[in-house]
Each structure stands twice: as structure tokens, then as C-alpha cells.
Amino acid sequence: MTGPPSLTPARLRSPGPPVAAGVDAPVIHRGEARAVLGTARLTTLYDQASWSEGPVWWPRERTLVWSDIVGRRVLGRREDGAVDVLLDATPFINGNAVLPDGALAHCEHGRRAISRSEGAGVATPIVTAAEGRRLNAPNDLIIAADGAIWFSDPTFGLENPQQGVPGTTESGRTAICRIGVDGVARRMVDMAQPNGLAFSPGGDILYASQTPEHGEGEIAIFAFDWDGARLSNRRRFATVPEGIPDGFTVDARGWLWSSSGAGVEVFDDAGRHLATVPTPGLCSNCTFDADQARLFVTGGAHLWMLPLA
């Protein structure tokens, strides 16, 4: 007697090349950006999602992983251009990251959890509370050099039934949280609806965006000093000229690449606005491949890619 047949991922797009995105070239605001972006042109890799978010490069599989939050799927774009469903019927997974052991970590709005998976089957929750209080709706996460998991915990996923399960906050706080190597989650600092996260190349500065929807605070990207034990010296790093700084990433130069209402805004490590990469629709987040030769950008139905010099 044989067992059930093994399941293979559902394929949403067959292998094939990118197509031109039909959008203007990057706008250079400062000369430093010209060598990186002067000849770059945005391409479209996929255009059939419901709401794309949480991109991360998965080196083990040479796959760009991202979430379709409303469609309740985690998708994978392969190097040959194919797009597969990695996780289906998810609990409204948003942010994704790669753990030191090569597995994936996920932010779940529905189960109010941080979970892990091998990019197939069902994700397993690893944290659902911090300091004795249930999480809100984890949004974005990053893995620090020491293996700690940092994540933002706003209430967006509790308020929008298209992107989560309606509920109320147990802690009364919206915070940036950290899961240490001991597996314990702690709230490190409160913010008015924290959103995107990234570390500086040296790991001593944490960047976090604050994107309140009802006037609870300033919409901006903030920087904090991190000494290995606590966050301090909160200061405004940058604002985007249109929309909100939803998700973002930082490259090896220390440049911060942020989503905005116009596309991707590029800032140097002093917060000076270097360039704008227009996108055909609203941009939600972005990330690099392992060599930082390509920038992958999510937004709405789309996954875009920008090859860099």
C-alpha cells in the first residue's frame, strides 16, 4: 500500500523573462546616486496578486519570497521567472525573513504570531505573546547579526478584516519587539504604529518607520542607537515626500531604500534624499538579492525588479 502522492507547489506563472514596467526612469536628486541608478529601468515580474508585501531574498532556494496578504498566500519567484505558491491559506502573513538556519520566519496577522516554515506546508508559531500579553498583529521583521528576531507590532491587522482577524490589543501598546536567542519576546520601545524595520550595515542603528493612520504621531522613519542591550537616542531620520514609508531596506553603503506613494525613495546614511524610483502603482516594500545587484519591489498586485549598476 502506498501513501498519498506528494504535493507540489501550485504554479501561478510559467518560466519567462521580465517585461518592461512602462514607467519613467529614476529621478536623480543628488549626484552620488547616478552611478547606481543612472541606467536602471524597472521591470515587472508578476502582476496577479491581491496585495503584495514582505519581500525577502531566500539564498538557499535562490528565490524571492513575498506575501499576498489579502490573497492569503506566500509566493516565490524563481530565477527562471516562474512564480509558485509556497504557503497557501495563510493566517494573513505579512513580513518575511530568513532565519540563520535557512528557514523562513513570518509575521502573522491572523494568529497574532511570529512563525517559521520551510517554505512549504503550514507555518509553525514560535511566539504569540510578549511579557505575558498577546501580540497585536506583527507586521514586519528582520533578523539581526546575532540571530535575534526584531518585529514591529502595530494594530493594523486587528482593524482591517481584509488583512487579519478583528480584535483588540491586550497590551495597550504598539511597539518594536525583539525575540532574543533565548526565545523570549520583549517589547523594546513603543511607537505610534511601527511598521518597517532595518539595521544599518554595522548593526548599531535600528531604523523604524512610524505610520499612524489617525494622527497619533508623526509619519516618518526614525533611527535608534542599539548597544546590544537597549535602544536609545530616538531621532527623525527622514520623511518621504508622498504617501508613507511603509517597508524599506538598507544596502551595504548604508543607503536606505524606502517605499512611498511615488515609488522607492533613496536616502544616504545622513538622511539626504538621493533619488526616486517611480513605480506604476503604490509601493509597499523592497529588498535586495544576496549580491545587491537587484532591488525587488512590491506593491498592489505587483512584484517589480530594478537591476542596479
CSV table of C-alpha atoms in Angstrom, one decimal:
chain,number,residue,atom,x,y,z
A,1,MET,CA,0.0,0.0,0.0
A,2,THR,CA,1.4,3.3,-1.0
A,3,GLY,CA,1.0,6.6,0.8
A,4,PRO,CA,-0.7,9.7,-0.7
A,5,PRO,CA,1.0,11.5,-3.5
A,6,SER,CA,3.4,14.2,-2.6
A,7,LEU,CA,2.2,17.7,-3.1
A,8,THR,CA,3.9,20.1,-5.4
A,9,PRO,CA,3.6,23.9,-5.2
A,10,ALA,CA,0.8,25.5,-7.3
A,11,ARG,CA,2.4,27.3,-10.2
A,12,LEU,CA,1.0,30.8,-10.9
A,13,ARG,CA,3.4,31.9,-13.6
A,14,SER,CA,5.4,29.8,-16.0
A,15,PRO,CA,9.1,30.5,-16.5
A,16,GLY,CA,9.7,33.6,-18.6
A,17,PRO,CA,11.6,36.9,-18.8
A,18,PRO,CA,10.6,40.1,-17.0
A,19,VAL,CA,8.7,42.7,-19.0
A,20,ALA,CA,9.2,46.4,-19.1
A,21,ALA,CA,7.2,48.2,-16.4
A,22,GLY,CA,6.4,51.2,-18.6
A,23,VAL,CA,7.4,53.8,-16.1
A,24,ASP,CA,9.7,56.8,-16.1
A,25,ALA,CA,13.4,56.3,-15.3
A,26,PRO,CA,14.7,57.0,-11.8
A,27,VAL,CA,14.9,60.7,-10.8
A,28,ILE,CA,18.3,61.6,-9.5
A,29,HIS,CA,18.3,64.2,-6.7
A,30,ARG,CA,22.0,64.1,-5.8
A,31,GLY,CA,24.9,63.1,-8.0
A,32,GLU,CA,26.0,60.2,-5.8
A,33,ALA,CA,23.0,58.1,-7.0
A,34,ARG,CA,23.8,58.5,-10.7
A,35,ALA,CA,26.4,55.7,-10.9
A,36,VAL,CA,23.9,53.3,-9.2
A,37,LEU,CA,20.6,54.3,-10.8
A,38,GLY,CA,21.5,56.3,-14.0
A,39,THR,CA,20.7,53.4,-16.4
A,40,ALA,CA,18.4,51.4,-14.2
A,41,ARG,CA,14.9,50.6,-15.6
A,42,LEU,CA,12.1,48.9,-13.6
A,43,THR,CA,10.7,45.6,-14.9
A,44,THR,CA,7.6,43.7,-13.9
A,45,LEU,CA,8.0,40.1,-12.6
A,46,TYR,CA,4.4,39.4,-11.6
A,47,ASP,CA,1.1,41.2,-11.6
A,48,GLN,CA,-1.7,39.0,-10.3
A,49,ALA,CA,-1.5,39.3,-6.5
A,50,SER,CA,-4.1,41.0,-4.3
A,51,TRP,CA,-1.8,43.0,-2.1
A,52,SER,CA,1.9,42.3,-2.2
A,53,GLU,CA,4.2,42.8,0.8
A,54,GLY,CA,7.0,41.4,2.8
A,55,PRO,CA,9.7,40.6,0.2
A,56,VAL,CA,12.9,38.8,1.2
A,57,TRP,CA,15.6,37.1,-0.8
A,58,TRP,CA,15.9,33.3,0.1
A,59,PRO,CA,19.5,32.4,-0.7
A,60,ARG,CA,19.1,28.7,-0.1
A,61,GLU,CA,16.5,28.4,-2.9
A,62,ARG,CA,17.6,31.4,-4.9
A,63,THR,CA,14.0,32.6,-4.7
A,64,LEU,CA,12.4,35.9,-4.0
A,65,VAL,CA,9.7,35.3,-1.3
A,66,TRP,CA,6.8,37.7,-0.7
A,67,SER,CA,3.3,37.7,0.7
A,68,ASP,CA,0.0,38.3,-0.9
A,69,ILE,CA,-1.7,39.3,2.3
A,70,VAL,CA,-5.3,39.6,1.1
A,71,GLY,CA,-4.9,36.5,-1.1
A,72,ARG,CA,-3.5,34.7,2.0
A,73,ARG,CA,-0.5,33.2,0.2
A,74,VAL,CA,3.2,33.3,0.4
A,75,LEU,CA,4.7,33.3,-3.1
A,76,GLY,CA,8.1,32.5,-4.5
A,77,ARG,CA,9.6,33.9,-7.7
A,78,ARG,CA,12.2,31.6,-9.1
A,79,GLU,CA,15.3,32.6,-11.1
A,80,ASP,CA,13.8,31.3,-14.3
A,81,GLY,CA,10.8,33.6,-13.9
A,82,ALA,CA,8.3,31.1,-12.6
A,83,VAL,CA,6.1,32.0,-9.6
A,84,ASP,CA,4.9,29.4,-7.2
A,85,VAL,CA,2.7,29.3,-4.2
A,86,LEU,CA,4.9,28.4,-1.2
A,87,LEU,CA,2.3,28.6,1.6
A,88,ASP,CA,-1.4,28.6,0.9
A,89,ALA,CA,-4.4,29.7,3.0
A,90,THR,CA,-2.1,31.5,5.4
A,91,PRO,CA,-3.2,33.4,8.6
A,92,PHE,CA,-2.7,36.7,6.7
A,93,ILE,CA,1.1,36.5,6.6
A,94,ASN,CA,2.8,39.9,6.0
A,95,GLY,CA,6.5,40.3,6.6
A,96,ASN,CA,9.0,37.5,5.9
A,97,ALA,CA,12.7,37.0,6.8
A,98,VAL,CA,15.3,34.3,6.5
A,99,LEU,CA,16.5,32.7,9.8
A,100,PRO,CA,20.1,31.7,10.4
A,101,ASP,CA,19.3,28.0,9.7
A,102,GLY,CA,17.9,28.9,6.3
A,103,ALA,CA,14.2,28.5,7.3
A,104,LEU,CA,11.7,31.3,6.8
A,105,ALA,CA,10.2,33.5,9.6
A,106,HIS,CA,6.8,35.1,9.1
A,107,CYS,CA,4.6,37.8,10.7
A,108,GLU,CA,1.1,36.6,11.0
A,109,HIS,CA,-1.8,39.0,11.4
A,110,GLY,CA,-4.4,36.2,11.9
A,111,ARG,CA,-2.8,34.2,14.6
A,112,ARG,CA,-1.1,37.3,16.0
A,113,ALA,CA,2.2,35.4,15.9
A,114,ILE,CA,5.8,35.1,14.6
A,115,SER,CA,6.1,31.7,12.9
A,116,ARG,CA,8.6,29.7,10.9
A,117,SER,CA,8.4,27.4,7.9
A,118,GLU,CA,10.5,25.6,5.4
A,119,GLY,CA,8.6,27.4,2.6
A,120,ALA,CA,6.0,24.6,2.3
A,121,GLY,CA,3.2,23.1,4.3
A,122,VAL,CA,2.0,25.1,7.3
A,123,ALA,CA,4.0,27.6,9.3
A,124,THR,CA,4.5,26.9,13.0
A,125,PRO,CA,4.1,29.7,15.5
A,126,ILE,CA,7.1,30.3,17.7
A,127,VAL,CA,6.0,33.4,19.6
A,128,THR,CA,2.4,34.6,20.3
A,129,ALA,CA,3.0,36.9,23.3
A,130,ALA,CA,5.5,39.3,24.8
A,131,GLU,CA,5.8,39.9,28.5
A,132,GLY,CA,2.6,38.0,29.2
A,133,ARG,CA,0.4,39.9,26.8
A,134,ARG,CA,-0.8,38.6,23.4
A,135,LEU,CA,0.8,40.3,20.4
A,136,ASN,CA,-1.3,42.7,18.3
A,137,ALA,CA,-0.7,41.8,14.6
A,138,PRO,CA,3.1,41.5,13.8
A,139,ASN,CA,3.8,43.4,10.6
A,140,ASP,CA,7.4,43.4,9.5
A,141,LEU,CA,10.5,41.6,10.8
A,142,ILE,CA,14.3,41.4,10.4
A,143,ILE,CA,17.0,39.1,11.7
A,144,ALA,CA,19.9,40.7,13.4
A,145,ALA,CA,23.5,39.6,13.1
A,146,ASP,CA,23.2,37.8,16.5
A,147,GLY,CA,20.2,35.8,15.3
A,148,ALA,CA,17.6,37.8,17.3
A,149,ILE,CA,14.3,38.4,15.6
A,150,TRP,CA,13.1,42.0,15.6
A,151,PHE,CA,9.5,42.8,14.6
A,152,SER,CA,7.0,45.7,14.6
A,153,ASP,CA,3.7,45.1,16.3
A,154,PRO,CA,1.1,47.7,15.2
A,155,THR,CA,-2.7,47.1,15.3
A,156,PHE,CA,-3.4,47.4,11.5
A,157,GLY,CA,-4.2,43.6,11.2
A,158,LEU,CA,-6.7,43.9,14.1
A,159,GLU,CA,-8.6,46.7,12.4
A,160,ASN,CA,-8.8,45.6,8.7
A,161,PRO,CA,-10.7,42.4,8.2
A,162,GLN,CA,-9.2,42.1,4.7
A,163,GLN,CA,-5.8,41.7,6.2
A,164,GLY,CA,-6.4,40.0,9.5
A,165,VAL,CA,-8.9,39.0,12.2
A,166,PRO,CA,-10.7,41.8,14.0
A,167,GLY,CA,-9.7,42.1,17.6
A,168,THR,CA,-8.4,44.3,20.3
A,169,THR,CA,-4.9,44.9,21.8
A,170,GLU,CA,-4.2,43.1,25.0
A,171,SER,CA,-1.1,45.1,25.9
A,172,GLY,CA,-2.4,48.6,25.0
A,173,ARG,CA,0.9,49.2,23.3
A,174,THR,CA,2.1,49.3,19.7
A,175,ALA,CA,5.8,48.5,19.9
A,176,ILE,CA,9.0,47.2,18.3
A,177,CYS,CA,9.7,43.8,19.8
A,178,ARG,CA,12.8,41.5,20.0
A,179,ILE,CA,12.9,37.8,20.3
A,180,GLY,CA,16.4,37.0,21.8
A,181,VAL,CA,18.4,33.9,21.3
A,182,ASP,CA,16.7,32.6,24.5
A,183,GLY,CA,13.4,32.6,22.5
A,184,VAL,CA,11.8,35.2,24.8
A,185,ALA,CA,9.9,38.1,23.2
A,186,ARG,CA,10.2,41.6,24.8
A,187,ARG,CA,8.8,45.0,23.8
A,188,MET,CA,11.8,47.2,23.3
A,189,VAL,CA,10.3,50.6,22.6
A,190,ASP,CA,6.8,52.0,21.9
A,191,MET,CA,5.9,53.8,18.7
A,192,ALA,CA,2.7,55.1,17.3
A,193,GLN,CA,2.0,52.2,14.8
A,194,PRO,CA,5.5,51.0,14.0
A,195,ASN,CA,5.9,49.5,10.5
A,196,GLY,CA,9.1,48.8,8.5
A,197,LEU,CA,12.4,47.9,10.1
A,198,ALA,CA,16.1,47.6,9.1
A,199,PHE,CA,19.5,47.7,10.7
A,200,SER,CA,22.5,49.8,9.5
A,201,PRO,CA,25.3,47.7,8.0
A,202,GLY,CA,27.2,47.8,11.3
A,203,GLY,CA,24.1,46.8,13.3
A,204,ASP,CA,24.4,49.7,15.7
A,205,ILE,CA,21.5,51.7,14.3
A,206,LEU,CA,17.9,50.4,14.0
A,207,TYR,CA,15.6,52.2,11.6
A,208,ALA,CA,11.9,52.0,12.1
A,209,SER,CA,9.0,53.7,10.3
A,210,GLN,CA,6.0,55.1,12.1
A,211,THR,CA,2.9,55.2,10.0
A,212,PRO,CA,-0.2,56.1,12.2
A,213,GLU,CA,-3.5,56.4,10.3
A,214,HIS,CA,-5.4,58.6,12.7
A,215,GLY,CA,-3.0,61.4,13.7
A,216,GLU,CA,-1.5,59.6,16.7
A,217,GLY,CA,2.0,60.7,15.8
A,218,GLU,CA,4.4,61.8,13.1
A,219,ILE,CA,4.7,59.8,9.9
A,220,ALA,CA,8.4,59.3,9.4
A,221,ILE,CA,11.4,57.0,9.5
A,222,PHE,CA,13.2,57.1,12.9
A,223,ALA,CA,16.6,56.0,13.9
A,224,PHE,CA,17.7,54.5,17.3
A,225,ASP,CA,21.1,53.6,18.6
A,226,TRP,CA,21.5,50.0,19.6
A,227,ASP,CA,24.2,49.0,22.1
A,228,GLY,CA,23.3,45.3,22.4
A,229,ALA,CA,21.0,45.8,25.3
A,230,ARG,CA,18.8,48.8,24.7
A,231,LEU,CA,17.6,51.3,22.1
A,232,SER,CA,18.3,55.0,22.7
A,233,ASN,CA,18.7,58.4,21.1
A,234,ARG,CA,15.5,58.3,19.0
A,235,ARG,CA,15.6,60.8,16.2
A,236,ARG,CA,13.8,61.5,13.0
A,237,PHE,CA,15.9,60.2,10.1
A,238,ALA,CA,13.8,61.0,7.0
A,239,THR,CA,10.3,61.6,5.6
A,240,VAL,CA,9.0,60.6,2.2
A,241,PRO,CA,7.6,63.4,0.0
A,242,GLU,CA,4.4,61.4,-0.8
A,243,GLY,CA,2.5,58.7,1.0
A,244,ILE,CA,4.1,56.8,3.8
A,245,PRO,CA,7.4,55.0,4.4
A,246,ASP,CA,5.8,51.5,4.7
A,247,GLY,CA,8.6,49.0,4.2
A,248,PHE,CA,12.3,49.6,3.4
A,249,THR,CA,15.7,48.1,3.3
A,250,VAL,CA,19.3,49.3,3.8
A,251,ASP,CA,22.2,48.4,1.5
A,252,ALA,CA,25.9,47.9,2.2
A,253,ARG,CA,26.6,51.6,1.6
A,254,GLY,CA,24.2,52.5,4.4
A,255,TRP,CA,21.7,53.9,1.9
A,256,LEU,CA,18.1,53.4,2.9
A,257,TRP,CA,15.6,52.5,0.2
A,258,SER,CA,12.0,53.2,1.3
A,259,SER,CA,8.6,52.7,-0.2
A,260,SER,CA,6.4,55.8,-0.7
A,261,GLY,CA,3.4,57.0,-2.6
A,262,ALA,CA,5.6,57.7,-5.6
A,263,GLY,CA,7.8,54.6,-5.7
A,264,VAL,CA,11.1,53.9,-3.9
A,265,GLU,CA,12.9,56.9,-2.2
A,266,VAL,CA,16.6,56.5,-1.7
A,267,PHE,CA,18.4,58.2,1.2
A,268,ASP,CA,22.1,58.2,2.3
A,269,ASP,CA,23.1,57.4,5.8
A,270,ALA,CA,22.7,61.1,6.8
A,271,GLY,CA,19.1,61.1,5.6
A,272,ARG,CA,19.8,63.1,2.4
A,273,HIS,CA,17.3,62.4,-0.4
A,274,LEU,CA,19.4,60.8,-3.2
A,275,ALA,CA,16.8,59.6,-5.8
A,276,THR,CA,13.3,58.5,-6.5
A,277,VAL,CA,12.5,55.3,-8.4
A,278,PRO,CA,8.9,55.7,-9.8
A,279,THR,CA,6.6,52.7,-9.7
A,280,PRO,CA,3.5,52.3,-11.8
A,281,GLY,CA,1.3,51.8,-8.7
A,282,LEU,CA,1.5,52.2,-4.9
A,283,CYS,CA,4.7,50.7,-3.5
A,284,SER,CA,4.7,48.8,-0.2
A,285,ASN,CA,8.2,47.4,0.4
A,286,CYS,CA,11.5,46.4,-1.2
A,287,THR,CA,14.5,44.2,-0.7
A,288,PHE,CA,17.8,43.2,-2.4
A,289,ASP,CA,19.1,39.9,-3.6
A,290,ALA,CA,22.3,38.5,-2.0
A,291,ASP,CA,24.7,40.5,-4.2
A,292,GLN,CA,22.6,43.7,-4.0
A,293,ALA,CA,22.6,43.6,-7.8
A,294,ARG,CA,18.8,43.7,-8.0
A,295,LEU,CA,16.2,45.6,-6.0
A,296,PHE,CA,12.8,43.7,-5.7
A,297,VAL,CA,9.8,45.9,-5.1
A,298,THR,CA,6.3,45.0,-4.0
A,299,GLY,CA,3.1,46.9,-4.3
A,300,GLY,CA,-0.6,46.1,-5.0
A,301,ALA,CA,-0.8,43.3,-7.5
A,302,HIS,CA,2.8,43.6,-8.4
A,303,LEU,CA,6.3,42.3,-7.9
A,304,TRP,CA,8.8,44.6,-9.7
A,305,MET,CA,12.6,44.4,-10.1
A,306,LEU,CA,15.2,47.0,-10.7
A,307,PRO,CA,18.7,45.9,-11.9
A,308,LEU,CA,21.4,48.0,-10.4
A,309,ALA,CA,24.9,49.0,-11.6
